[in-house]
Amino acid sequence: MSGLVMPAPRADVLARRARIIADLRAIVPGEGVIDTEAEMRPFESDGVTAYRQLPLVVVLPSTTEQVSKVLAYANANGIPVVPRGAGTSLSGGALPLEDGILLGMGKFNRILDIDFANRTVVAQPGVTNLGITTAVAHEGFYYAPDPSSQIACTIGGNVGENSGGVHCLKYGLTTNNVLGVEMVLITGEVIRLGGKHLDSGGLDLLGLIVGSEGLLGVVTEVTVRILKKPETARAVLLGFPSSEAAGACVAAIIAAGIIPGGMEMMDKMMVHAAEAFLGAGYPLDVEALLIVELDGPEAEVNHLIDRVAEIGNGLGCMTLRASTSEEERVAFWAGRKAAFPAVGRISPDYLCMDGTIPRKALPLVLKRMEEMSEKYGLRCGNVFHAGDGNLHPLICYDANTPGELEKAEAFGADILLLCVEVGGVLTGEHGVGVEKRDLMPSMFNEIDLAHQERLKCAFDPEALLNPGKVFPVLHRCAELGRMHVSGGKLPFPDLPRF
């Protein structure tokens, strides 16, 4: 796995494999347990196919009770568990473990409640992102977060990674649109956090769970907020002679107080790839393309389009085209959302990175990435959520050429380190997983990471849930709880000791 180091498999667990499989079949009967190599092969990786590992066994529960019993069994027998949604993760978050149960949540695929009065939907975690919008579209509602993989990715996976999408600039990420979850802890206990109400008293544990990457529990139900579709929505294509000019336009639009429904940027390589793949009507004579969507009342949208055009023209915009119909608006976005598969036609393999930077740093970062591309001798296409600075560089390589995967990984690491250098972060919506795990010390010091691990210890004391992800160095919870003695004196000597 290209030098990736994962926790050493537990020999005692491997030795008990046959017994474990039999016990799990008693909990999840029928076709709920998969244990042959051929049948487990589809589960060996997620969207980061450079990293592969067959699990100990695959379990496909269909009820919360079964999830509870599986986790309680794993906890009692010291068996790691890796939760998995649709497997579209782009950070290796669902990479299995040789000694671990791969807990697939695909059978949790029902919408349980639609409440238009409260503007909420209660769904099982295996419901696709787009499936929620489809279920409420007949009443003019939709679910705002819309990752490019929305046709396949699940709401449970979205919760795990705090996914975003092209419209998260104005309407927020998953964490801003999830109101509640039902979750099973590693002990088998079932808890509920939040609900249909707007906010809860006490600590914001729901905010902790969204984006926790399967480290704290397994979500079995999600309550999300749905929104009424805006009266009018129009998209504008703005072509520029350079990526730097397009980046400057992004900053200028936000600085002018305009918050688009979505604002995406594609460089020349990605524009050509998407146009060849889908025929969205993109201009091919530009170095960078912005897609800016304005939504709201018709008069406001028309006024904002004029303002965006004025800003773009002032920064050297070469071509400007506003959608004149809903079909044309959808076509503009279809090209952007097909960008990832489009790269598959021009490169046998690619790594999709995910870092976030301050908007003002866009021109600098784009220039530095061009230099890195020359340094490593690998092509890199850029397509990203420009409005909030969430970059998705696509590094092209050929896994059949010795050394190219390693070069692509080093190139990607340099991009992420650059994001941190300019005041950004390692991930925007794909999560840390294994892909960015070993870069965490570039952003957090030992104290920061230790406190994050202590939170995991509160939920999962034996580190059985998704071990080997997020944290670069694994500690036993007992290590993190050691009492520090300085100068022979206990801290806070007045406090009672138990």
Short mmCIF file of C-alpha atoms in Angstrom, two decimals:
data_model
loop_
_atom_site.label_atom_id
_atom_site.label_comp_id
_atom_site.label_asym_id
_atom_site.label_seq_id
_atom_site.Cartn_x
_atom_site.Cartn_y
_atom_site.Cartn_z
CA MET A 1 0.00 0.00 0.00
CA SER A 2 2.73 2.45 -1.08
CA GLY A 3 4.42 2.51 2.30
CA LEU A 4 1.23 3.24 4.24
CA VAL A 5 1.59 1.92 7.79
CA MET A 6 -1.55 0.61 9.48
CA PRO A 7 -1.96 -0.92 12.96
CA ALA A 8 -0.45 -4.40 13.16
CA PRO A 9 -3.19 -7.05 12.97
CA ARG A 10 -4.01 -8.72 16.26
CA ALA A 11 -2.82 -12.31 16.04
CA ASP A 12 -5.39 -13.54 18.55
CA VAL A 13 -8.22 -12.07 16.45
CA LEU A 14 -6.90 -13.65 13.23
CA ALA A 15 -6.64 -17.00 15.01
CA ARG A 16 -10.31 -16.80 16.04
CA ARG A 17 -11.62 -15.87 12.58
CA ALA A 18 -13.80 -18.96 12.08
CA ARG A 19 -15.38 -18.58 15.53
CA ILE A 20 -15.95 -14.85 14.98
CA ILE A 21 -17.66 -15.44 11.64
CA ALA A 22 -19.95 -18.07 13.16
CA ASP A 23 -20.88 -15.75 16.03
CA LEU A 24 -21.60 -12.89 13.64
CA ARG A 25 -23.82 -15.11 11.50
CA ALA A 26 -25.91 -15.74 14.59
CA ILE A 27 -26.36 -11.96 15.03
CA VAL A 28 -26.90 -11.13 11.33
CA PRO A 29 -28.38 -14.23 9.67
CA GLY A 30 -28.98 -14.94 6.00
CA GLU A 31 -26.74 -13.05 3.59
CA GLY A 32 -25.62 -10.53 6.19
CA VAL A 33 -22.09 -11.92 6.63
CA ILE A 34 -19.56 -12.16 3.77
CA ASP A 35 -16.33 -14.06 4.40
CA THR A 36 -14.92 -15.38 1.11
CA GLU A 37 -12.05 -13.56 -0.55
CA ALA A 38 -13.85 -13.10 -3.87
CA GLU A 39 -17.00 -11.70 -2.27
CA MET A 40 -15.05 -9.37 0.04
CA ARG A 41 -12.94 -7.97 -2.81
CA PRO A 42 -15.40 -5.10 -3.62
CA PHE A 43 -14.92 -3.85 -0.06
CA GLU A 44 -11.10 -3.79 -0.09
CA SER A 45 -10.87 -0.04 -0.72
CA ASP A 46 -12.94 3.11 -0.92
CA GLY A 47 -12.53 5.92 -3.48
CA VAL A 48 -8.77 5.99 -2.83
CA THR A 49 -8.05 2.80 -4.74
CA ALA A 50 -4.27 3.15 -4.29
CA TYR A 51 -4.80 1.71 -0.79
CA ARG A 52 -6.34 -1.77 -0.55
CA GLN A 53 -6.80 -4.33 2.21
CA LEU A 54 -9.21 -7.23 2.58
CA PRO A 55 -11.11 -7.15 5.88
CA LEU A 56 -11.39 -10.00 8.36
CA VAL A 57 -15.09 -10.26 7.48
CA VAL A 58 -17.85 -8.06 6.03
CA VAL A 59 -21.08 -7.65 7.98
CA LEU A 60 -24.18 -6.05 6.44
CA PRO A 61 -26.72 -5.37 9.21
CA SER A 62 -30.23 -4.13 8.43
CA THR A 63 -31.47 -2.99 11.85
CA THR A 64 -30.17 -0.82 14.65
CA GLU A 65 -30.48 -3.80 16.98
CA GLN A 66 -28.11 -5.82 14.79
CA VAL A 67 -25.60 -2.94 14.70
CA SER A 68 -25.82 -2.74 18.48
CA LYS A 69 -25.18 -6.45 18.93
CA VAL A 70 -22.29 -6.48 16.43
CA LEU A 71 -20.56 -3.57 18.16
CA ALA A 72 -21.12 -5.02 21.63
CA TYR A 73 -19.67 -8.33 20.42
CA ALA A 74 -16.66 -6.60 18.87
CA ASN A 75 -16.08 -4.62 22.06
CA ALA A 76 -16.27 -7.70 24.26
CA ASN A 77 -13.87 -9.62 22.02
CA GLY A 78 -11.35 -6.89 21.15
CA ILE A 79 -12.16 -6.80 17.42
CA PRO A 80 -11.68 -3.55 15.42
CA VAL A 81 -14.66 -2.26 13.40
CA VAL A 82 -14.54 -0.08 10.27
CA PRO A 83 -17.91 1.51 9.36
CA ARG A 84 -18.59 1.95 5.63
CA GLY A 85 -21.27 3.79 3.67
CA ALA A 86 -21.15 3.79 -0.12
CA GLY A 87 -17.35 3.63 -0.20
CA THR A 88 -16.98 6.93 -2.07
CA SER A 89 -14.59 8.37 0.54
CA LEU A 90 -11.60 10.14 -1.02
CA SER A 91 -9.36 9.95 2.04
CA GLY A 92 -9.18 6.21 2.71
CA GLY A 93 -11.57 6.62 5.62
CA ALA A 94 -13.26 3.28 4.93
CA LEU A 95 -10.05 1.31 4.29
CA PRO A 96 -10.57 -2.10 5.95
CA LEU A 97 -8.27 -3.76 8.47
CA GLU A 98 -6.95 -7.31 8.18
CA ASP A 99 -8.19 -8.10 11.69
CA GLY A 100 -11.31 -5.93 11.55
CA ILE A 101 -15.01 -6.22 10.85
CA LEU A 102 -16.06 -4.12 7.83
CA LEU A 103 -19.53 -2.88 8.85
CA GLY A 104 -21.41 -1.98 5.68
CA MET A 105 -24.47 0.22 6.20
CA GLY A 106 -25.90 -0.12 2.69
CA LYS A 107 -29.09 -1.90 3.83
CA PHE A 108 -30.11 1.15 5.88
CA ASN A 109 -31.62 2.74 2.78
CA ARG A 110 -35.09 3.99 3.77
CA ILE A 111 -36.45 7.47 4.34
CA LEU A 112 -38.36 7.20 7.60
CA ASP A 113 -40.16 10.54 7.80
CA ILE A 114 -40.76 13.65 5.70
CA ASP A 115 -42.07 16.63 7.66
CA PHE A 116 -42.66 19.62 5.39
CA ALA A 117 -44.17 21.67 8.22
CA ASN A 118 -40.93 21.41 10.19
CA ARG A 119 -38.83 21.27 7.02
CA THR A 120 -37.05 18.08 8.07
CA VAL A 121 -36.37 14.60 6.72
CA VAL A 122 -35.44 11.60 8.85
CA ALA A 123 -33.40 9.10 6.83
CA GLN A 124 -31.39 5.98 7.41
CA PRO A 125 -27.65 6.43 6.77
CA GLY A 126 -27.64 4.42 3.54
CA VAL A 127 -29.99 6.82 1.74
CA THR A 128 -28.07 8.68 -0.97
CA ASN A 129 -27.53 12.42 -0.75
CA LEU A 130 -29.49 13.01 -3.95
CA GLY A 131 -32.18 10.59 -2.77
CA ILE A 132 -33.24 13.06 -0.08
CA THR A 133 -33.71 15.88 -2.59
CA THR A 134 -35.57 13.53 -4.95
CA ALA A 135 -37.96 12.54 -2.16
CA VAL A 136 -38.98 16.15 -1.43
CA ALA A 137 -38.67 17.77 -4.86
CA HIS A 138 -42.39 17.37 -5.64
CA GLU A 139 -43.16 19.96 -2.97
CA GLY A 140 -40.45 22.34 -4.14
CA PHE A 141 -37.89 21.44 -1.44
CA TYR A 142 -34.30 20.19 -1.58
CA TYR A 143 -31.35 19.20 0.61
CA ALA A 144 -28.62 21.83 0.21
CA PRO A 145 -25.22 20.06 0.60
CA ASP A 146 -24.46 18.52 -2.80
CA PRO A 147 -21.10 16.73 -3.17
CA SER A 148 -20.11 15.82 -6.72
CA SER A 149 -20.74 12.18 -5.78
CA GLN A 150 -24.27 12.96 -4.57
CA ILE A 151 -25.83 10.35 -6.84
CA ALA A 152 -23.89 7.63 -4.96
CA CYS A 153 -22.62 8.95 -1.62
CA THR A 154 -24.83 8.36 1.41
CA ILE A 155 -26.06 10.71 4.09
CA GLY A 156 -24.33 8.58 6.73
CA GLY A 157 -21.02 9.00 4.94
CA ASN A 158 -21.71 12.73 4.59
CA VAL A 159 -22.14 12.92 8.36
CA GLY A 160 -18.89 11.03 8.90
CA GLU A 161 -16.86 13.34 6.65
CA ASN A 162 -18.84 16.60 7.06
CA SER A 163 -19.26 16.74 3.28
CA GLY A 164 -19.91 19.97 1.43
CA GLY A 165 -20.51 20.52 -2.27
CA VAL A 166 -20.87 23.32 -4.77
CA HIS A 167 -23.59 25.10 -2.78
CA CYS A 168 -21.96 24.99 0.66
CA LEU A 169 -20.65 28.58 0.35
CA LYS A 170 -24.12 29.99 0.98
CA TYR A 171 -25.98 27.09 2.58
CA GLY A 172 -23.32 25.41 4.67
CA LEU A 173 -21.71 22.00 5.02
CA THR A 174 -23.35 18.86 6.40
CA THR A 175 -22.84 20.10 9.97
CA ASN A 176 -25.00 23.15 9.20
CA ASN A 177 -27.82 21.02 7.83
CA VAL A 178 -27.97 18.05 10.21
CA LEU A 179 -30.33 18.45 13.16
CA GLY A 180 -30.02 15.08 14.86
CA VAL A 181 -28.66 11.53 14.75
CA GLU A 182 -29.24 8.14 16.29
CA MET A 183 -25.88 6.51 16.98
CA VAL A 184 -24.64 3.21 18.35
CA LEU A 185 -21.58 3.31 20.61
CA ILE A 186 -18.89 0.61 20.65
CA THR A 187 -20.53 -0.79 23.82
CA GLY A 188 -23.73 -1.40 21.88
CA GLU A 189 -25.56 1.43 23.63
CA VAL A 190 -27.89 3.46 21.40
CA ILE A 191 -28.01 7.23 21.91
CA ARG A 192 -29.88 10.11 20.30
CA LEU A 193 -28.41 13.55 19.79
CA GLY A 194 -30.54 16.48 18.59
CA GLY A 195 -33.79 15.98 16.69
CA LYS A 196 -36.26 18.05 14.74
CA HIS A 197 -35.78 21.02 17.04
CA LEU A 198 -33.34 23.76 16.05
CA ASP A 199 -30.91 23.43 18.94
CA SER A 200 -30.27 21.40 22.09
CA GLY A 201 -29.17 22.27 25.59
CA GLY A 202 -25.88 21.09 27.05
CA LEU A 203 -22.69 20.33 25.16
CA ASP A 204 -22.83 20.30 21.36
CA LEU A 205 -22.16 16.59 20.96
CA LEU A 206 -23.91 16.59 17.59
CA GLY A 207 -21.28 18.99 16.29
CA LEU A 208 -18.63 16.59 17.55
CA ILE A 209 -20.16 13.60 15.75
CA VAL A 210 -20.47 15.30 12.34
CA GLY A 211 -17.04 14.94 10.77
CA SER A 212 -15.78 12.35 13.27
CA GLU A 213 -14.91 9.86 10.48
CA GLY A 214 -16.32 6.75 12.16
CA LEU A 215 -14.06 7.12 15.20
CA LEU A 216 -16.78 7.66 17.82
CA GLY A 217 -19.77 5.52 16.87
CA VAL A 218 -21.96 4.21 14.04
CA VAL A 219 -24.80 6.46 12.90
CA THR A 220 -28.05 4.57 12.20
CA GLU A 221 -30.45 7.49 11.61
CA VAL A 222 -30.05 11.11 10.48
CA THR A 223 -32.43 14.07 10.73
CA VAL A 224 -31.65 16.79 8.18
CA ARG A 225 -32.95 20.24 7.38
CA ILE A 226 -34.56 20.76 3.95
CA LEU A 227 -34.96 24.11 2.22
CA LYS A 228 -37.47 25.61 -0.18
CA LYS A 229 -36.04 25.97 -3.66
CA PRO A 230 -35.22 29.61 -4.45
CA GLU A 231 -37.60 31.53 -6.69
CA THR A 232 -34.88 32.08 -9.28
CA ALA A 233 -31.44 30.59 -9.83
CA ARG A 234 -29.10 31.48 -12.70
CA ALA A 235 -25.51 30.50 -13.34
CA VAL A 236 -22.85 32.65 -14.99
CA LEU A 237 -19.75 31.41 -16.82
CA LEU A 238 -16.78 33.78 -16.64
CA GLY A 239 -13.63 32.89 -18.59
CA PHE A 240 -10.25 34.40 -17.71
CA PRO A 241 -6.78 34.53 -19.33
CA SER A 242 -5.13 33.15 -16.17
CA SER A 243 -5.96 31.24 -13.00
CA GLU A 244 -4.61 34.17 -11.01
CA ALA A 245 -7.13 36.54 -12.60
CA ALA A 246 -9.97 34.11 -11.89
CA GLY A 247 -8.81 33.80 -8.29
CA ALA A 248 -8.75 37.58 -7.96
CA CYS A 249 -12.34 37.70 -9.25
CA VAL A 250 -13.44 35.22 -6.59
CA ALA A 251 -11.99 37.42 -3.84
CA ALA A 252 -13.50 40.56 -5.38
CA ILE A 253 -17.01 39.07 -5.57
CA ILE A 254 -16.97 38.11 -1.89
CA ALA A 255 -15.39 41.43 -0.92
CA ALA A 256 -18.28 43.20 -2.67
CA GLY A 257 -20.70 41.56 -0.24
CA ILE A 258 -22.11 39.11 -2.78
CA ILE A 259 -22.65 35.56 -1.48
CA PRO A 260 -23.38 33.32 -4.48
CA GLY A 261 -25.31 30.10 -4.11
CA GLY A 262 -22.21 28.44 -5.53
CA MET A 263 -18.90 29.61 -6.99
CA GLU A 264 -16.63 27.06 -8.65
CA MET A 265 -13.39 27.35 -10.56
CA MET A 266 -11.85 25.06 -13.19
CA ASP A 267 -8.50 25.47 -14.94
CA LYS A 268 -7.91 24.91 -18.66
CA MET A 269 -7.09 21.22 -18.32
CA MET A 270 -10.30 20.54 -16.42
CA VAL A 271 -12.45 22.72 -18.69
CA HIS A 272 -11.30 20.74 -21.73
CA ALA A 273 -11.72 17.38 -19.95
CA ALA A 274 -15.26 18.19 -18.77
CA GLU A 275 -16.32 19.60 -22.13
CA ALA A 276 -15.04 16.54 -24.00
CA PHE A 277 -16.77 14.27 -21.47
CA LEU A 278 -20.17 15.97 -21.32
CA GLY A 279 -20.46 18.88 -23.78
CA ALA A 280 -21.64 21.45 -21.24
CA GLY A 281 -20.96 24.40 -23.56
CA TYR A 282 -17.79 25.64 -21.84
CA PRO A 283 -15.51 28.10 -23.68
CA LEU A 284 -12.27 26.37 -24.69
CA ASP A 285 -10.13 29.47 -25.27
CA VAL A 286 -9.76 30.39 -21.58
CA GLU A 287 -7.11 29.48 -19.02
CA ALA A 288 -9.61 29.40 -16.13
CA LEU A 289 -13.38 29.29 -15.83
CA LEU A 290 -15.60 30.46 -13.00
CA ILE A 291 -19.15 29.22 -12.52
CA VAL A 292 -21.06 31.64 -10.31
CA GLU A 293 -24.65 30.90 -9.33
CA LEU A 294 -26.93 33.61 -7.97
CA ASP A 295 -30.27 32.71 -6.41
CA GLY A 296 -33.20 34.47 -4.78
CA PRO A 297 -35.97 36.79 -6.08
CA GLU A 298 -35.71 37.38 -9.84
CA ALA A 299 -35.02 41.12 -9.56
CA GLU A 300 -32.22 40.52 -7.05
CA VAL A 301 -30.66 37.77 -9.20
CA ASN A 302 -30.66 39.95 -12.31
CA HIS A 303 -29.07 42.81 -10.37
CA LEU A 304 -26.37 40.55 -8.92
CA ILE A 305 -25.56 39.10 -12.35
CA ASP A 306 -24.90 42.65 -13.58
CA ARG A 307 -22.63 43.31 -10.58
CA VAL A 308 -20.70 40.06 -11.07
CA ALA A 309 -20.28 40.87 -14.76
CA GLU A 310 -18.95 44.31 -13.87
CA ILE A 311 -16.43 42.84 -11.42
CA GLY A 312 -15.35 40.17 -13.93
CA ASN A 313 -14.90 42.63 -16.78
CA GLY A 314 -12.82 44.85 -14.53
CA LEU A 315 -10.43 41.95 -13.95
CA GLY A 316 -9.94 40.97 -17.59
CA CYS A 317 -12.82 38.53 -18.15
CA MET A 318 -12.57 37.18 -21.72
CA THR A 319 -15.99 35.58 -22.00
CA LEU A 320 -19.20 35.92 -20.01
CA ARG A 321 -22.39 33.92 -20.42
CA ALA A 322 -25.42 33.75 -18.12
CA SER A 323 -27.89 30.87 -18.22
CA THR A 324 -31.24 31.77 -19.75
CA SER A 325 -33.14 28.62 -18.75
CA GLU A 326 -33.16 26.03 -16.00
CA GLU A 327 -31.89 23.43 -18.48
CA GLU A 328 -28.89 25.59 -19.32
CA ARG A 329 -28.12 26.23 -15.64
CA VAL A 330 -28.21 22.50 -14.94
CA ALA A 331 -25.91 21.87 -17.94
CA PHE A 332 -23.36 24.37 -16.60
CA TRP A 333 -23.25 22.49 -13.30
CA ALA A 334 -23.30 19.05 -14.92
CA GLY A 335 -19.92 19.73 -16.50
CA ARG A 336 -18.44 20.74 -13.16
CA LYS A 337 -19.88 17.72 -11.34
CA ALA A 338 -18.55 15.41 -14.04
CA ALA A 339 -15.02 16.78 -13.66
CA PHE A 340 -13.71 13.83 -11.63
CA PRO A 341 -14.91 11.08 -13.99
CA ALA A 342 -13.82 13.24 -16.94
CA VAL A 343 -10.20 12.99 -15.76
CA GLY A 344 -10.49 9.23 -16.05
CA ARG A 345 -10.53 9.69 -19.84
CA ILE A 346 -7.21 11.55 -19.94
CA SER A 347 -5.25 9.74 -17.23
CA PRO A 348 -5.21 6.08 -16.14
CA ASP A 349 -5.02 7.10 -12.47
CA TYR A 350 -5.34 10.26 -10.41
CA LEU A 351 -5.24 11.44 -6.81
CA CYS A 352 -7.92 13.92 -5.77
CA MET A 353 -6.62 16.20 -3.04
CA ASP A 354 -8.68 18.29 -0.63
CA GLY A 355 -7.26 21.29 1.19
CA THR A 356 -8.72 24.64 2.15
CA ILE A 357 -7.04 28.04 2.04
CA PRO A 358 -7.98 31.68 2.69
CA ARG A 359 -9.53 33.10 -0.50
CA LYS A 360 -6.90 35.84 -0.74
CA ALA A 361 -4.19 33.16 -1.08
CA LEU A 362 -5.74 31.62 -4.24
CA PRO A 363 -3.46 33.33 -6.81
CA LEU A 364 -0.31 32.45 -4.84
CA VAL A 365 -1.30 28.83 -4.23
CA LEU A 366 -2.28 28.26 -7.86
CA LYS A 367 1.08 29.63 -8.98
CA ARG A 368 2.96 27.41 -6.52
CA MET A 369 1.02 24.34 -7.67
CA GLU A 370 2.09 25.04 -11.26
CA GLU A 371 5.69 25.04 -10.08
CA MET A 372 5.17 21.77 -8.20
CA SER A 373 3.67 20.19 -11.32
CA GLU A 374 6.86 21.01 -13.23
CA LYS A 375 9.02 19.76 -10.33
CA TYR A 376 7.34 16.36 -10.17
CA GLY A 377 6.71 16.02 -13.90
CA LEU A 378 3.03 15.21 -13.32
CA ARG A 379 -0.01 16.98 -14.71
CA CYS A 380 -2.36 18.57 -12.20
CA GLY A 381 -5.87 19.79 -12.97
CA ASN A 382 -7.63 22.19 -10.65
CA VAL A 383 -11.33 22.18 -9.89
CA PHE A 384 -12.56 23.53 -6.60
CA HIS A 385 -15.10 25.34 -4.47
CA ALA A 386 -13.58 28.75 -5.06
CA GLY A 387 -15.99 30.66 -2.85
CA ASP A 388 -14.72 29.08 0.37
CA GLY A 389 -11.20 28.24 -0.81
CA ASN A 390 -11.71 24.45 -0.82
CA LEU A 391 -9.21 23.12 -3.37
CA HIS A 392 -9.48 19.81 -5.23
CA PRO A 393 -6.29 19.42 -7.28
CA LEU A 394 -6.34 16.26 -9.40
CA ILE A 395 -2.85 14.80 -9.77
CA CYS A 396 -2.57 12.56 -12.83
CA TYR A 397 -0.26 9.53 -12.79
CA ASP A 398 0.05 5.98 -14.07
CA ALA A 399 0.15 3.33 -11.35
CA ASN A 400 1.76 0.93 -13.86
CA THR A 401 4.81 3.19 -14.14
CA PRO A 402 7.20 2.39 -11.27
CA GLY A 403 7.57 5.29 -8.86
CA GLU A 404 4.72 7.43 -10.21
CA LEU A 405 2.32 6.70 -7.34
CA GLU A 406 5.00 7.71 -4.85
CA LYS A 407 5.66 10.90 -6.81
CA ALA A 408 1.93 11.68 -6.90
CA GLU A 409 1.68 11.13 -3.13
CA ALA A 410 4.65 13.43 -2.49
CA PHE A 411 3.14 16.06 -4.82
CA GLY A 412 -0.16 15.83 -2.94
CA ALA A 413 1.55 16.13 0.43
CA ASP A 414 3.36 19.27 -0.75
CA ILE A 415 0.05 20.81 -1.83
CA LEU A 416 -1.53 20.13 1.57
CA LEU A 417 1.50 21.47 3.43
CA LEU A 418 1.26 24.60 1.27
CA CYS A 419 -2.39 24.99 2.33
CA VAL A 420 -1.33 24.98 5.98
CA GLU A 421 1.60 27.32 5.24
CA VAL A 422 -0.71 30.04 3.86
CA GLY A 423 -3.10 29.79 6.83
CA GLY A 424 -5.42 27.06 5.60
CA VAL A 425 -6.20 23.51 6.69
CA LEU A 426 -5.48 19.96 5.52
CA THR A 427 -9.05 19.10 4.54
CA GLY A 428 -12.26 20.82 3.61
CA GLU A 429 -14.75 17.99 3.15
CA HIS A 430 -13.01 14.70 2.29
CA GLY A 431 -11.76 14.08 5.81
CA VAL A 432 -8.34 13.02 7.07
CA GLY A 433 -8.65 9.23 6.87
CA VAL A 434 -5.29 7.65 6.07
CA GLU A 435 -4.45 9.98 3.20
CA LYS A 436 -3.72 13.02 5.39
CA ARG A 437 -3.15 11.24 8.70
CA ASP A 438 0.63 11.55 8.71
CA LEU A 439 0.42 15.27 7.87
CA MET A 440 -1.63 16.11 10.97
CA PRO A 441 1.47 17.24 12.96
CA SER A 442 1.96 20.01 10.39
CA MET A 443 -1.27 21.57 11.62
CA PHE A 444 -1.61 20.36 15.23
CA ASN A 445 1.01 20.03 17.95
CA GLU A 446 1.23 17.08 20.33
CA ILE A 447 -1.02 18.75 22.90
CA ASP A 448 -3.71 19.45 20.29
CA LEU A 449 -3.66 15.87 19.03
CA ALA A 450 -3.65 14.42 22.55
CA HIS A 451 -6.80 16.35 23.44
CA GLN A 452 -8.51 15.12 20.27
CA GLU A 453 -7.54 11.56 21.16
CA ARG A 454 -8.94 12.02 24.69
CA LEU A 455 -12.30 12.80 23.10
CA LYS A 456 -12.09 9.52 21.19
CA CYS A 457 -11.21 7.74 24.44
CA ALA A 458 -14.42 9.00 26.01
CA PHE A 459 -16.42 7.18 23.32
CA ASP A 460 -14.09 4.30 22.45
CA PRO A 461 -11.61 3.49 25.28
CA GLU A 462 -10.05 0.50 23.50
CA ALA A 463 -9.67 2.31 20.14
CA LEU A 464 -11.65 -0.33 18.26
CA LEU A 465 -13.59 2.02 15.96
CA ASN A 466 -11.72 2.77 12.72
CA PRO A 467 -8.20 2.54 14.21
CA GLY A 468 -5.31 3.79 12.10
CA LYS A 469 -7.29 6.74 10.74
CA VAL A 470 -6.88 10.47 11.50
CA PHE A 471 -4.28 10.19 14.30
CA PRO A 472 -0.64 9.76 13.17
CA VAL A 473 0.46 8.11 16.42
CA LEU A 474 -1.80 5.71 18.28
CA HIS A 475 -1.84 6.00 22.07
CA ARG A 476 -3.58 3.81 24.59
CA CYS A 477 -6.16 5.81 26.49
CA ALA A 478 -4.32 4.96 29.73
CA GLU A 479 -1.26 6.80 28.39
CA LEU A 480 -3.29 9.93 27.71
CA GLY A 481 -4.77 9.78 31.21
CA ARG A 482 -1.48 9.59 33.10
CA MET A 483 -1.11 12.05 35.95
CA HIS A 484 1.83 14.41 35.61
CA VAL A 485 3.87 15.01 38.77
CA SER A 486 6.14 18.07 38.79
CA GLY A 487 8.73 18.64 41.53
CA GLY A 488 7.28 15.81 43.57
CA LYS A 489 3.93 17.63 43.86
CA LEU A 490 0.57 16.53 42.53
CA PRO A 491 -1.39 19.09 40.53
CA PHE A 492 -4.35 20.63 42.41
CA PRO A 493 -3.57 18.92 45.75
CA ASP A 494 -6.84 20.19 47.26
CA LEU A 495 -8.96 18.05 44.95
CA PRO A 496 -10.14 14.65 46.24
CA ARG A 497 -8.47 11.64 44.57
CA PHE A 498 -10.48 8.54 43.76
#
